[in-house]
mmCIF file of C-alpha atoms in Angstrom:
data_model
loop_
_atom_site.group_PDB
_atom_site.id
_atom_site.type_symbol
_atom_site.label_atom_id
_atom_site.label_comp_id
_atom_site.label_asym_id
_atom_site.label_seq_id
_atom_site.Cartn_x
_atom_site.Cartn_y
_atom_site.Cartn_z
ATOM 1 C CA MET Z 1 0.233 0.103 -0.048
ATOM 2 C CA ARG Z 2 1.157 2.925 -0.627
ATOM 3 C CA SER Z 3 2.090 5.926 1.658
ATOM 4 C CA PRO Z 4 -0.625 9.152 1.228
ATOM 5 C CA GLY Z 5 2.451 11.378 0.507
ATOM 6 C CA THR Z 6 2.942 9.250 -2.406
ATOM 7 C CA LEU Z 7 -0.486 9.818 -3.820
ATOM 8 C CA ILE Z 8 -0.421 13.575 -3.258
ATOM 9 C CA LEU Z 9 2.824 13.685 -4.970
ATOM 10 C CA ILE Z 10 1.513 11.173 -7.783
ATOM 11 C CA VAL Z 11 -2.189 13.265 -8.098
ATOM 12 C CA LEU Z 12 -0.071 16.469 -8.292
ATOM 13 C CA VAL Z 13 2.014 15.483 -10.946
ATOM 14 C CA LEU Z 14 -0.857 14.466 -13.048
ATOM 15 C CA VAL Z 15 -2.511 17.533 -12.328
ATOM 16 C CA ILE Z 16 0.757 19.972 -13.697
ATOM 17 C CA GLY Z 17 0.877 17.536 -16.736
ATOM 18 C CA PHE Z 18 -2.931 17.759 -17.511
ATOM 19 C CA ALA Z 19 -2.356 21.731 -17.470
ATOM 20 C CA GLY Z 20 0.624 21.642 -19.326
ATOM 21 C CA CYS Z 21 -0.530 19.577 -21.955
ATOM 22 C CA ALA Z 22 -4.049 21.884 -22.180
ATOM 23 C CA GLY Z 23 -2.043 24.934 -21.929
ATOM 24 C CA CYS Z 24 0.088 23.638 -25.116
ATOM 25 C CA SER Z 25 -2.659 22.723 -26.707
ATOM 26 C CA THR Z 26 -4.628 26.202 -26.079
ATOM 27 C CA TYR Z 27 -1.458 27.734 -27.259
ATOM 28 C CA ASN Z 28 -1.514 26.188 -30.464
ATOM 29 C CA SER Z 29 -4.626 26.451 -31.480
ATOM 30 C CA LEU Z 30 -4.588 30.185 -30.518
ATOM 31 C CA VAL Z 31 -1.314 30.855 -32.908
ATOM 32 C CA ALA Z 32 -3.190 28.849 -35.234
ATOM 33 C CA SER Z 33 -6.203 31.001 -35.315
ATOM 34 C CA GLU Z 34 -4.182 34.173 -35.344
ATOM 35 C CA GLU Z 35 -2.259 33.052 -38.346
ATOM 36 C CA GLY Z 36 -6.013 32.124 -39.780
ATOM 37 C CA VAL Z 37 -6.442 35.797 -39.483
ATOM 38 C CA GLU Z 38 -3.220 37.250 -40.709
ATOM 39 C CA GLU Z 39 -3.809 35.055 -43.602
ATOM 40 C CA ALA Z 40 -6.850 36.353 -44.334
ATOM 41 C CA TRP Z 41 -5.732 40.376 -43.830
ATOM 42 C CA GLY Z 42 -3.039 39.480 -46.545
ATOM 43 C CA ASN Z 43 -5.644 38.260 -48.627
ATOM 44 C CA VAL Z 44 -7.403 41.862 -48.218
ATOM 45 C CA GLU Z 45 -4.423 43.964 -48.858
ATOM 46 C CA THR Z 46 -4.073 41.931 -51.936
ATOM 47 C CA ALA Z 47 -7.572 42.484 -53.715
ATOM 48 C CA TYR Z 48 -6.940 46.034 -52.827
ATOM 49 C CA GLN Z 49 -3.600 46.214 -54.204
ATOM 50 C CA ARG Z 50 -5.085 44.666 -57.358
ATOM 51 C CA ARG Z 51 -7.426 47.386 -57.212
ATOM 52 C CA ALA Z 52 -4.654 50.540 -56.960
ATOM 53 C CA ASP Z 53 -2.791 48.314 -60.061
ATOM 54 C CA LEU Z 54 -5.634 48.812 -62.330
ATOM 55 C CA ILE Z 55 -6.273 52.491 -61.465
ATOM 56 C CA PRO Z 56 -3.867 53.653 -63.451
ATOM 57 C CA ASN Z 57 -4.233 51.756 -66.466
ATOM 58 C CA LEU Z 58 -8.266 53.192 -66.193
ATOM 59 C CA VAL Z 59 -6.776 56.883 -65.793
ATOM 60 C CA ASN Z 60 -4.677 56.510 -69.147
ATOM 61 C CA THR Z 61 -7.278 54.896 -70.922
ATOM 62 C CA VAL Z 62 -9.726 57.525 -70.036
ATOM 63 C CA GLN Z 63 -7.007 60.594 -70.685
ATOM 64 C CA ALA Z 64 -6.449 58.759 -74.132
ATOM 65 C CA ALA Z 65 -10.254 59.534 -74.797
ATOM 66 C CA GLY Z 66 -9.655 63.184 -74.967
ATOM 67 C CA ASP Z 67 -11.545 65.930 -73.489
ATOM 68 C CA PHE Z 68 -12.214 64.176 -70.128
ATOM 69 C CA GLU Z 69 -13.310 66.259 -67.393
ATOM 70 C CA GLN Z 70 -9.714 66.371 -65.698
ATOM 71 C CA GLU Z 71 -10.848 67.017 -61.960
ATOM 72 C CA THR Z 72 -12.536 63.816 -61.915
ATOM 73 C CA LEU Z 73 -8.883 61.625 -63.177
ATOM 74 C CA ALA Z 74 -7.449 63.978 -61.042
ATOM 75 C CA ALA Z 75 -9.960 63.132 -57.816
ATOM 76 C CA VAL Z 76 -9.035 59.197 -58.463
ATOM 77 C CA THR Z 77 -5.348 59.782 -58.757
ATOM 78 C CA GLU Z 78 -5.362 61.725 -55.349
ATOM 79 C CA ALA Z 79 -7.399 59.098 -53.723
ATOM 80 C CA ARG Z 80 -5.547 55.957 -54.858
ATOM 81 C CA ALA Z 81 -2.116 57.690 -53.686
ATOM 82 C CA ARG Z 82 -3.732 58.123 -50.187
ATOM 83 C CA ALA Z 83 -5.293 54.670 -49.972
ATOM 84 C CA THR Z 84 -1.741 53.392 -50.770
ATOM 85 C CA SER Z 85 -0.002 55.365 -48.771
ATOM 86 C CA ILE Z 86 -1.849 53.587 -45.566
ATOM 87 C CA ASN Z 87 0.013 50.697 -44.694
ATOM 88 C CA VAL Z 88 -1.776 48.275 -41.776
ATOM 89 C CA SER Z 89 0.109 45.269 -40.380
ATOM 90 C CA ALA Z 90 -0.625 42.554 -38.683
ATOM 91 C CA GLU Z 91 -0.224 44.201 -35.324
ATOM 92 C CA ASP Z 92 -2.336 47.321 -36.401
ATOM 93 C CA LEU Z 93 -5.443 44.901 -36.614
ATOM 94 C CA ARG Z 94 -5.474 44.998 -32.975
ATOM 95 C CA ASP Z 95 -6.165 48.876 -33.042
ATOM 96 C CA PRO Z 96 -9.832 49.388 -34.694
ATOM 97 C CA ALA Z 97 -8.785 53.141 -35.144
ATOM 98 C CA GLY Z 98 -6.052 51.962 -37.273
ATOM 99 C CA LEU Z 99 -8.367 49.904 -39.578
ATOM 100 C CA ALA Z 100 -10.720 52.937 -39.617
ATOM 101 C CA GLN Z 101 -8.487 54.369 -40.965
ATOM 102 C CA PHE Z 102 -7.259 52.220 -43.911
ATOM 103 C CA GLN Z 103 -11.245 51.900 -44.601
ATOM 104 C CA GLN Z 104 -12.107 55.482 -44.748
ATOM 105 C CA ALA Z 105 -9.266 55.967 -47.306
ATOM 106 C CA GLN Z 106 -10.283 52.680 -49.814
ATOM 107 C CA SER Z 107 -13.791 54.481 -49.290
ATOM 108 C CA GLN Z 108 -12.585 57.657 -50.573
ATOM 109 C CA LEU Z 109 -11.132 55.867 -53.460
ATOM 110 C CA SER Z 110 -14.281 53.660 -54.087
ATOM 111 C CA GLY Z 111 -16.069 56.873 -53.927
ATOM 112 C CA ALA Z 112 -13.636 58.299 -56.529
ATOM 113 C CA LEU Z 113 -13.688 55.584 -58.749
ATOM 114 C CA GLY Z 114 -17.639 55.630 -58.772
ATOM 115 C CA ARG Z 115 -17.849 58.954 -59.836
ATOM 116 C CA LEU Z 116 -15.039 58.369 -62.916
ATOM 117 C CA LEU Z 117 -17.528 55.704 -63.640
ATOM 118 C CA VAL Z 118 -20.445 57.546 -63.668
ATOM 119 C CA VAL Z 119 -18.680 60.518 -65.584
ATOM 120 C CA SER Z 120 -17.845 57.991 -68.230
ATOM 121 C CA GLU Z 121 -21.483 57.363 -68.852
ATOM 122 C CA ASN Z 122 -21.334 60.992 -70.679
ATOM 123 C CA TYR Z 123 -18.637 60.261 -73.137
ATOM 124 C CA PRO Z 124 -19.946 57.630 -75.713
ATOM 125 C CA GLN Z 125 -16.646 57.239 -77.721
ATOM 126 C CA LEU Z 126 -14.738 56.211 -74.471
ATOM 127 C CA ARG Z 127 -17.610 53.926 -73.426
ATOM 128 C CA ALA Z 128 -17.067 52.176 -76.848
ATOM 129 C CA THR Z 129 -13.098 51.192 -76.363
ATOM 130 C CA GLU Z 130 -12.417 47.789 -75.271
ATOM 131 C CA ALA Z 131 -9.758 48.572 -73.450
ATOM 132 C CA PHE Z 132 -12.170 50.747 -71.338
ATOM 133 C CA ARG Z 133 -14.769 48.190 -70.962
ATOM 134 C CA ASP Z 134 -11.993 45.376 -70.102
ATOM 135 C CA LEU Z 135 -10.416 47.723 -67.384
ATOM 136 C CA GLN Z 136 -14.464 48.089 -66.323
ATOM 137 C CA ALA Z 137 -15.016 44.546 -66.503
ATOM 138 C CA GLN Z 138 -11.734 44.113 -64.274
ATOM 139 C CA LEU Z 139 -12.310 46.907 -61.446
ATOM 140 C CA GLU Z 140 -16.384 45.158 -60.808
ATOM 141 C CA GLY Z 141 -14.209 41.798 -60.566
ATOM 142 C CA THR Z 142 -11.866 43.263 -58.164
ATOM 143 C CA GLU Z 143 -14.363 44.992 -55.961
ATOM 144 C CA ASN Z 144 -16.506 41.441 -55.788
ATOM 145 C CA ARG Z 145 -13.129 39.944 -54.610
ATOM 146 C CA ILE Z 146 -12.434 42.855 -52.145
ATOM 147 C CA ASN Z 147 -15.923 42.012 -50.642
ATOM 148 C CA THR Z 148 -15.274 38.285 -50.612
ATOM 149 C CA ALA Z 149 -11.762 38.952 -48.838
ATOM 150 C CA ARG Z 150 -13.255 41.363 -46.164
ATOM 151 C CA THR Z 151 -15.810 38.852 -45.896
ATOM 152 C CA ARG Z 152 -13.472 35.885 -45.200
ATOM 153 C CA TYR Z 153 -11.332 38.239 -43.302
ATOM 154 C CA ASN Z 154 -14.426 39.224 -40.611
ATOM 155 C CA SER Z 155 -14.789 35.377 -40.302
ATOM 156 C CA ALA Z 156 -11.521 34.713 -39.490
ATOM 157 C CA VAL Z 157 -11.806 37.458 -36.535
ATOM 158 C CA ARG Z 158 -14.871 36.294 -35.318
ATOM 159 C CA ASP Z 159 -13.437 33.055 -34.884
ATOM 160 C CA TYR Z 160 -10.402 34.028 -33.272
ATOM 161 C CA ASN Z 161 -12.084 36.562 -31.009
ATOM 162 C CA THR Z 162 -14.285 33.757 -30.050
ATOM 163 C CA GLU Z 163 -11.344 31.559 -29.215
ATOM 164 C CA ILE Z 164 -9.382 33.868 -27.009
ATOM 165 C CA ARG Z 165 -12.209 34.685 -24.725
ATOM 166 C CA SER Z 166 -13.755 30.984 -24.544
ATOM 167 C CA PHE Z 167 -12.494 28.812 -21.677
ATOM 168 C CA PRO Z 168 -9.668 27.393 -21.569
ATOM 169 C CA ALA Z 169 -8.148 29.399 -23.753
ATOM 170 C CA ALA Z 170 -9.256 33.070 -21.898
ATOM 171 C CA LEU Z 171 -7.266 31.681 -19.162
ATOM 172 C CA PHE Z 172 -3.856 31.736 -21.037
ATOM 173 C CA THR Z 173 -4.847 34.820 -23.523
ATOM 174 C CA GLY Z 174 -2.627 37.040 -21.790
ATOM 175 C CA ILE Z 175 -0.443 35.143 -20.723
ATOM 176 C CA PHE Z 176 0.866 34.371 -24.629
ATOM 177 C CA GLY Z 177 0.084 38.069 -25.691
ATOM 178 C CA HIS Z 178 -2.918 37.406 -27.547
ATOM 179 C CA SER Z 179 -5.910 40.051 -27.425
ATOM 180 C CA ARG Z 180 -8.515 41.197 -30.074
ATOM 181 C CA ARG Z 181 -8.602 41.975 -33.706
ATOM 182 C CA ALA Z 182 -10.689 44.286 -35.402
ATOM 183 C CA PRO Z 183 -12.974 43.163 -37.723
ATOM 184 C CA PHE Z 184 -14.431 45.666 -41.198
ATOM 185 C CA GLU Z 185 -17.381 47.388 -40.387
ATOM 186 C CA ALA Z 186 -20.014 49.200 -42.730
ATOM 187 C CA ALA Z 187 -18.582 52.616 -43.556
ATOM 188 C CA GLU Z 188 -20.828 55.554 -41.969
ATOM 189 C CA GLY Z 189 -23.783 56.135 -43.811
ATOM 190 C CA ALA Z 190 -23.856 52.768 -45.945
ATOM 191 C CA GLU Z 191 -27.244 51.706 -44.181
ATOM 192 C CA ALA Z 192 -28.909 55.060 -46.056
ATOM 193 C CA ALA Z 193 -29.874 53.845 -49.291
ATOM 194 C CA PRO Z 194 -28.428 55.567 -52.314
ATOM 195 C CA VAL Z 195 -30.495 58.197 -54.091
ATOM 196 C CA VAL Z 196 -31.486 57.558 -58.096
ATOM 197 C CA ASP Z 197 -32.279 60.529 -59.564
ATOM 198 C CA PHE Z 198 -33.428 59.918 -63.254
ATOM 199 C CA ASN Z 199 -33.989 63.855 -63.826
ATOM 200 C CA ASN Z 200 -30.558 65.245 -64.348
#
């Protein structure tokens, strides 16, 4: 028969071993979730970069059409410069303000592109060019990719944020340095439907 001290020691070793295994498993799971968020963010950046890369070609195609409104082209070029000057690293994803600044610059670029495409309706010779139609189709496809990448990023953030707040991960979150990540949110005023006016 074993002494009570030996039994206590065995139980203590088992408890410490179990806690160590749980801690390792939780740590590995948190790392995998965090990597998923960073991969999803990389996909968002790639989609936005694709759009930024298309814009100079679009602007050059429109300029080649002749007397296109220069202020519209300048607005697109400036918005692209602002949007590409804001870099958000994986560490910045913990800061909702940094992500909001990135999102605002991208929204301004989207607005400038939208105005360019609306104004292009007044130039039938531009709309008839194959290069413009191709670029417009590529931009539309890129906007869909951006939306898909943002949705997947938000899903990865939701999974990660849920995991770091769940038991037992919540016990280790502070120790391992994990904190919540900020998701994309709708732009201010996005809940209002756009006004369509056929009188102008």
